[in-house]
Structures are given as C-alpha cells and as structure tokens.
Short mmCIF file of N, CA and C in Angstrom, two decimals:
data_model
loop_
_atom_site.label_atom_id
_atom_site.label_comp_id
_atom_site.label_asym_id
_atom_site.label_seq_id
_atom_site.Cartn_x
_atom_site.Cartn_y
_atom_site.Cartn_z
N MET A 57 65.04 15.10 55.39
CA MET A 57 64.09 15.13 54.30
C MET A 57 62.77 14.52 54.78
N PRO A 58 61.63 15.19 54.62
CA PRO A 58 60.35 14.66 55.10
C PRO A 58 59.88 13.48 54.25
N CYS A 59 59.06 12.64 54.85
CA CYS A 59 58.47 11.52 54.13
C CYS A 59 57.48 12.04 53.11
N PRO A 60 57.48 11.51 51.89
CA PRO A 60 56.51 11.94 50.89
C PRO A 60 55.10 11.53 51.30
N ASP A 61 54.13 12.29 50.87
CA ASP A 61 52.73 11.99 51.14
C ASP A 61 52.28 10.89 50.18
N PRO A 62 51.90 9.72 50.68
CA PRO A 62 51.51 8.62 49.79
C PRO A 62 50.11 8.79 49.22
N ALA A 63 49.33 9.73 49.71
CA ALA A 63 47.94 9.86 49.30
C ALA A 63 47.80 10.09 47.80
N VAL A 64 48.82 10.64 47.15
CA VAL A 64 48.74 10.93 45.73
C VAL A 64 48.64 9.65 44.91
N ASN A 65 49.33 8.61 45.28
CA ASN A 65 49.40 7.38 44.47
C ASN A 65 48.78 6.16 45.13
N SER A 66 48.18 6.32 46.27
CA SER A 66 47.80 5.15 47.04
C SER A 66 46.31 5.14 47.35
N GLY A 67 45.93 4.14 48.07
CA GLY A 67 44.59 3.97 48.57
C GLY A 67 44.62 2.79 49.52
N PRO A 68 43.48 2.37 49.99
CA PRO A 68 43.45 1.24 50.92
C PRO A 68 44.06 -0.02 50.30
N GLU A 69 44.81 -0.76 51.10
CA GLU A 69 45.37 -2.06 50.72
C GLU A 69 44.77 -3.11 51.63
N ALA A 70 44.58 -4.31 51.11
CA ALA A 70 43.99 -5.40 51.90
C ALA A 70 45.06 -6.42 52.26
N PHE A 71 44.98 -6.88 53.49
CA PHE A 71 45.85 -7.93 54.02
C PHE A 71 44.92 -9.00 54.59
N ILE A 72 44.96 -10.19 54.02
CA ILE A 72 44.06 -11.26 54.43
C ILE A 72 44.90 -12.43 54.91
N TYR A 73 44.68 -12.83 56.17
CA TYR A 73 45.49 -13.92 56.71
C TYR A 73 44.60 -15.05 57.20
N TYR A 74 45.20 -16.25 57.22
CA TYR A 74 44.47 -17.46 57.58
C TYR A 74 45.46 -18.59 57.83
N ARG A 75 44.95 -19.70 58.35
CA ARG A 75 45.78 -20.87 58.66
C ARG A 75 45.57 -21.95 57.59
N VAL A 76 46.67 -22.58 57.22
CA VAL A 76 46.64 -23.69 56.26
C VAL A 76 47.35 -24.88 56.89
N PRO A 77 46.65 -26.02 57.03
CA PRO A 77 47.35 -27.21 57.51
C PRO A 77 48.49 -27.57 56.54
N LYS A 78 49.63 -27.92 57.09
CA LYS A 78 50.78 -28.25 56.25
C LYS A 78 50.44 -29.35 55.25
N ALA A 79 49.56 -30.27 55.64
CA ALA A 79 49.17 -31.36 54.75
C ALA A 79 48.42 -30.86 53.51
N HIS A 80 47.85 -29.67 53.58
CA HIS A 80 47.08 -29.11 52.46
C HIS A 80 47.81 -27.95 51.77
N ALA A 81 49.05 -27.69 52.15
CA ALA A 81 49.75 -26.50 51.67
C ALA A 81 49.90 -26.48 50.14
N ALA A 82 50.27 -27.57 49.53
CA ALA A 82 50.47 -27.59 48.08
C ALA A 82 49.15 -27.32 47.35
N ARG A 83 48.10 -27.94 47.80
CA ARG A 83 46.79 -27.74 47.18
C ARG A 83 46.29 -26.31 47.40
N ALA A 84 46.51 -25.78 48.60
CA ALA A 84 46.09 -24.41 48.90
C ALA A 84 46.87 -23.41 48.05
N ARG A 85 48.17 -23.62 47.89
CA ARG A 85 48.99 -22.71 47.09
C ARG A 85 48.51 -22.72 45.63
N GLU A 86 48.24 -23.89 45.10
CA GLU A 86 47.75 -23.99 43.73
C GLU A 86 46.41 -23.27 43.58
N ALA A 87 45.50 -23.46 44.52
CA ALA A 87 44.19 -22.81 44.46
C ALA A 87 44.31 -21.30 44.61
N ALA A 88 45.16 -20.85 45.52
CA ALA A 88 45.35 -19.41 45.71
C ALA A 88 45.95 -18.79 44.45
N CYS A 89 46.90 -19.45 43.84
CA CYS A 89 47.52 -18.92 42.62
C CYS A 89 46.51 -18.84 41.48
N ARG A 90 45.65 -19.83 41.34
CA ARG A 90 44.60 -19.78 40.31
C ARG A 90 43.67 -18.60 40.57
N MET A 91 43.30 -18.40 41.83
CA MET A 91 42.44 -17.29 42.20
C MET A 91 43.11 -15.96 41.87
N HIS A 92 44.38 -15.83 42.21
CA HIS A 92 45.11 -14.59 41.95
C HIS A 92 45.22 -14.32 40.45
N GLU A 93 45.43 -15.36 39.66
CA GLU A 93 45.50 -15.20 38.21
C GLU A 93 44.18 -14.67 37.66
N ALA A 94 43.07 -15.21 38.17
CA ALA A 94 41.74 -14.75 37.72
C ALA A 94 41.51 -13.30 38.11
N LEU A 95 41.92 -12.93 39.31
CA LEU A 95 41.75 -11.55 39.76
C LEU A 95 42.60 -10.58 38.94
N ARG A 96 43.84 -10.97 38.66
CA ARG A 96 44.72 -10.11 37.86
C ARG A 96 44.26 -10.02 36.41
N ALA A 97 43.66 -11.09 35.88
CA ALA A 97 43.14 -11.05 34.51
C ALA A 97 42.01 -10.03 34.40
N ALA A 98 41.23 -9.87 35.46
CA ALA A 98 40.13 -8.92 35.47
C ALA A 98 40.60 -7.49 35.77
N ASP A 99 41.76 -7.34 36.39
CA ASP A 99 42.28 -6.02 36.77
C ASP A 99 43.80 -6.07 36.67
N HIS A 100 44.33 -5.64 35.53
CA HIS A 100 45.76 -5.75 35.26
C HIS A 100 46.62 -4.86 36.16
N LYS A 101 46.01 -3.93 36.86
CA LYS A 101 46.77 -3.06 37.76
C LYS A 101 46.79 -3.59 39.19
N LEU A 102 46.10 -4.69 39.41
CA LEU A 102 46.06 -5.29 40.75
C LEU A 102 47.39 -5.97 41.05
N VAL A 103 47.93 -5.67 42.22
CA VAL A 103 49.17 -6.31 42.69
C VAL A 103 48.78 -7.25 43.82
N VAL A 104 49.12 -8.52 43.65
CA VAL A 104 48.76 -9.56 44.62
C VAL A 104 50.02 -10.28 45.07
N ARG A 105 50.10 -10.54 46.36
CA ARG A 105 51.22 -11.34 46.89
C ARG A 105 50.65 -12.41 47.81
N LEU A 106 51.31 -13.54 47.86
CA LEU A 106 50.99 -14.62 48.80
C LEU A 106 52.22 -14.84 49.66
N LEU A 107 52.05 -14.67 50.97
CA LEU A 107 53.15 -14.80 51.92
C LEU A 107 52.86 -15.93 52.89
N ARG A 108 53.93 -16.50 53.41
CA ARG A 108 53.81 -17.54 54.44
C ARG A 108 54.67 -17.14 55.62
N ARG A 109 54.11 -17.25 56.81
CA ARG A 109 54.88 -16.93 58.01
C ARG A 109 56.07 -17.88 58.11
N GLY A 110 57.20 -17.38 58.50
CA GLY A 110 58.43 -18.17 58.50
C GLY A 110 58.72 -18.97 59.74
N ASP A 111 57.94 -18.81 60.79
CA ASP A 111 58.28 -19.47 62.06
C ASP A 111 57.27 -20.53 62.48
N THR A 112 56.84 -21.37 61.54
CA THR A 112 55.81 -22.36 61.84
C THR A 112 56.33 -23.79 61.88
N ALA A 113 57.62 -23.98 62.04
CA ALA A 113 58.21 -25.32 61.98
C ALA A 113 57.59 -26.29 62.99
N ALA A 114 57.26 -25.82 64.17
CA ALA A 114 56.74 -26.71 65.21
C ALA A 114 55.23 -26.86 65.15
N SER A 115 54.57 -26.16 64.27
CA SER A 115 53.12 -26.16 64.19
C SER A 115 52.62 -27.07 63.07
N ALA A 116 51.41 -27.59 63.24
CA ALA A 116 50.79 -28.39 62.18
C ALA A 116 50.20 -27.50 61.10
N ASP A 117 50.02 -26.22 61.42
CA ASP A 117 49.46 -25.25 60.48
C ASP A 117 50.49 -24.19 60.13
N GLU A 118 50.32 -23.60 58.95
CA GLU A 118 51.10 -22.45 58.54
C GLU A 118 50.16 -21.24 58.51
N THR A 119 50.69 -20.08 58.80
CA THR A 119 49.91 -18.85 58.66
C THR A 119 50.28 -18.23 57.33
N TRP A 120 49.27 -17.99 56.51
CA TRP A 120 49.46 -17.40 55.20
C TRP A 120 48.81 -16.02 55.17
N MET A 121 49.34 -15.16 54.29
CA MET A 121 48.74 -13.85 54.10
C MET A 121 48.75 -13.50 52.62
N GLU A 122 47.61 -13.02 52.16
CA GLU A 122 47.49 -12.47 50.82
C GLU A 122 47.47 -10.95 50.96
N THR A 123 48.16 -10.26 50.07
CA THR A 123 48.11 -8.80 50.06
C THR A 123 47.58 -8.35 48.71
N TYR A 124 46.77 -7.30 48.74
CA TYR A 124 46.15 -6.76 47.53
C TYR A 124 46.30 -5.25 47.52
N SER A 125 46.78 -4.71 46.41
CA SER A 125 46.86 -3.26 46.24
C SER A 125 46.65 -2.94 44.76
N ARG A 126 46.19 -1.72 44.53
CA ARG A 126 46.04 -1.22 43.16
C ARG A 126 45.92 0.29 43.23
N PRO A 127 46.23 0.98 42.14
CA PRO A 127 46.08 2.42 42.13
C PRO A 127 44.64 2.81 42.50
N GLY A 128 44.50 3.73 43.38
CA GLY A 128 43.17 4.13 43.83
C GLY A 128 42.65 3.32 44.99
N GLY A 129 43.29 2.20 45.27
CA GLY A 129 42.95 1.40 46.43
C GLY A 129 42.01 0.24 46.16
N VAL A 130 41.94 -0.62 47.14
CA VAL A 130 41.07 -1.79 47.13
C VAL A 130 39.70 -1.35 47.66
N ASP A 131 38.64 -1.74 46.97
CA ASP A 131 37.30 -1.34 47.40
C ASP A 131 36.46 -2.55 47.82
N ALA A 132 35.25 -2.28 48.28
CA ALA A 132 34.37 -3.33 48.78
C ALA A 132 34.02 -4.35 47.71
N ALA A 133 33.85 -3.90 46.47
CA ALA A 133 33.52 -4.83 45.39
C ALA A 133 34.64 -5.84 45.16
N LEU A 134 35.89 -5.36 45.17
CA LEU A 134 37.02 -6.28 44.99
C LEU A 134 37.11 -7.24 46.17
N LEU A 135 36.95 -6.74 47.38
CA LEU A 135 37.00 -7.63 48.55
C LEU A 135 35.93 -8.70 48.48
N ALA A 136 34.74 -8.35 48.03
CA ALA A 136 33.67 -9.33 47.90
C ALA A 136 34.02 -10.38 46.85
N ARG A 137 34.62 -9.96 45.74
CA ARG A 137 35.04 -10.92 44.70
C ARG A 137 36.13 -11.84 45.22
N ILE A 138 37.08 -11.30 45.95
CA ILE A 138 38.15 -12.13 46.52
C ILE A 138 37.54 -13.20 47.42
N GLU A 139 36.67 -12.81 48.31
CA GLU A 139 36.09 -13.77 49.25
C GLU A 139 35.20 -14.79 48.54
N SER A 140 34.50 -14.36 47.51
CA SER A 140 33.68 -15.29 46.74
C SER A 140 34.54 -16.36 46.08
N LEU A 141 35.65 -15.94 45.47
CA LEU A 141 36.55 -16.91 44.83
C LEU A 141 37.25 -17.79 45.86
N ALA A 142 37.55 -17.26 47.02
CA ALA A 142 38.26 -18.03 48.05
C ALA A 142 37.39 -19.14 48.64
N GLU A 143 36.09 -19.01 48.53
CA GLU A 143 35.19 -20.06 49.04
C GLU A 143 35.44 -21.39 48.36
N ALA A 144 35.88 -21.35 47.11
CA ALA A 144 36.10 -22.58 46.34
C ALA A 144 37.17 -23.48 46.95
N TRP A 145 38.06 -22.90 47.76
CA TRP A 145 39.12 -23.72 48.36
C TRP A 145 39.13 -23.60 49.88
N ALA A 146 37.96 -23.40 50.46
CA ALA A 146 37.84 -23.30 51.92
C ALA A 146 38.29 -24.58 52.62
N ASP A 147 38.14 -25.71 51.94
CA ASP A 147 38.54 -26.99 52.55
C ASP A 147 40.05 -27.12 52.73
N CYS A 148 40.82 -26.22 52.13
CA CYS A 148 42.27 -26.23 52.28
C CYS A 148 42.73 -25.44 53.49
N ARG A 149 41.81 -24.74 54.14
CA ARG A 149 42.17 -23.85 55.24
C ARG A 149 41.64 -24.39 56.56
N ASN A 150 42.25 -23.94 57.62
CA ASN A 150 41.81 -24.29 58.97
C ASN A 150 41.28 -23.02 59.62
N GLY A 151 39.96 -22.85 59.59
CA GLY A 151 39.36 -21.66 60.19
C GLY A 151 39.08 -20.58 59.17
N ALA A 152 38.74 -19.42 59.70
CA ALA A 152 38.29 -18.29 58.89
C ALA A 152 39.45 -17.49 58.31
N ARG A 153 39.15 -16.76 57.25
CA ARG A 153 40.05 -15.75 56.70
C ARG A 153 39.77 -14.45 57.44
N HIS A 154 40.82 -13.70 57.73
CA HIS A 154 40.70 -12.44 58.46
C HIS A 154 41.25 -11.32 57.57
N THR A 155 40.45 -10.29 57.37
CA THR A 155 40.83 -9.19 56.49
C THR A 155 41.13 -7.94 57.31
N GLU A 156 42.24 -7.32 56.99
CA GLU A 156 42.64 -6.04 57.57
C GLU A 156 42.88 -5.08 56.42
N ILE A 157 42.47 -3.83 56.61
CA ILE A 157 42.66 -2.80 55.60
C ILE A 157 43.61 -1.75 56.16
N PHE A 158 44.65 -1.43 55.39
CA PHE A 158 45.63 -0.42 55.79
C PHE A 158 45.78 0.59 54.67
N GLU A 159 46.15 1.81 55.05
CA GLU A 159 46.50 2.85 54.08
C GLU A 159 47.92 3.29 54.37
N ALA A 160 48.68 3.52 53.31
CA ALA A 160 50.07 3.97 53.48
C ALA A 160 50.09 5.34 54.13
N CYS A 161 51.04 5.54 55.04
CA CYS A 161 51.20 6.85 55.67
C CYS A 161 52.57 7.44 55.36
N ALA A 162 53.43 6.67 54.71
CA ALA A 162 54.73 7.16 54.23
C ALA A 162 55.27 6.15 53.23
N TRP A 163 56.16 6.57 52.39
CA TRP A 163 56.84 5.68 51.44
C TRP A 163 58.25 5.46 51.86
#
C-alpha cells in the first residue's frame, strides 16, 4: 500500500531547539508553558509540544525542543511571534534558539 500524500492536510512544521541549564529547567519549563498557552489561546488549531532530550545525565545542560504545527502550516508571522515571546525567558537558556522547518512527506 503506498504512503498517503500528506500535502492535503499538512504544511510546514517548526522545530526549535536550544540548551537549558539544569539549574534553570523548572523556571524554563514554566515560562515555555506560559508562552505555549498564549500561542494556543490566539490560535486554537495550533499544536505545540515541548520535548527534552533523554541522554543528558552527564551534562550540565539539557537540550529542549519545541514543535509547532497547524492546518495549513506554520508561517513567518507565527515564527516571529514565537521568537518575540521567547525573548522574555532568554535568561533561562544557554545560547541561541535554532529553528528548523520540515514538511511531511508521508504519514
């Protein structure tokens, strides 16, 4: 059976990753969750996830990733709003946020 074409229901998705010092993890999680709540309140179809890399036991930092998707895809305006809101908790992170954009090629 061939893979269905995702183009009918999909669009670009954003994956944003960054480092969080373990000492700031609780504060960063709280700030990220507040940001995600604000974004979802403005766009009820927005799907947001916050992930943490599982193999950071020996490191002082954790690698975190936010994922964003919505019908029709993530656009430049949404990405700008995300980054604007994320500035409020930049002190919880170690270094820059890195954004990657992917499109589904199969379901």
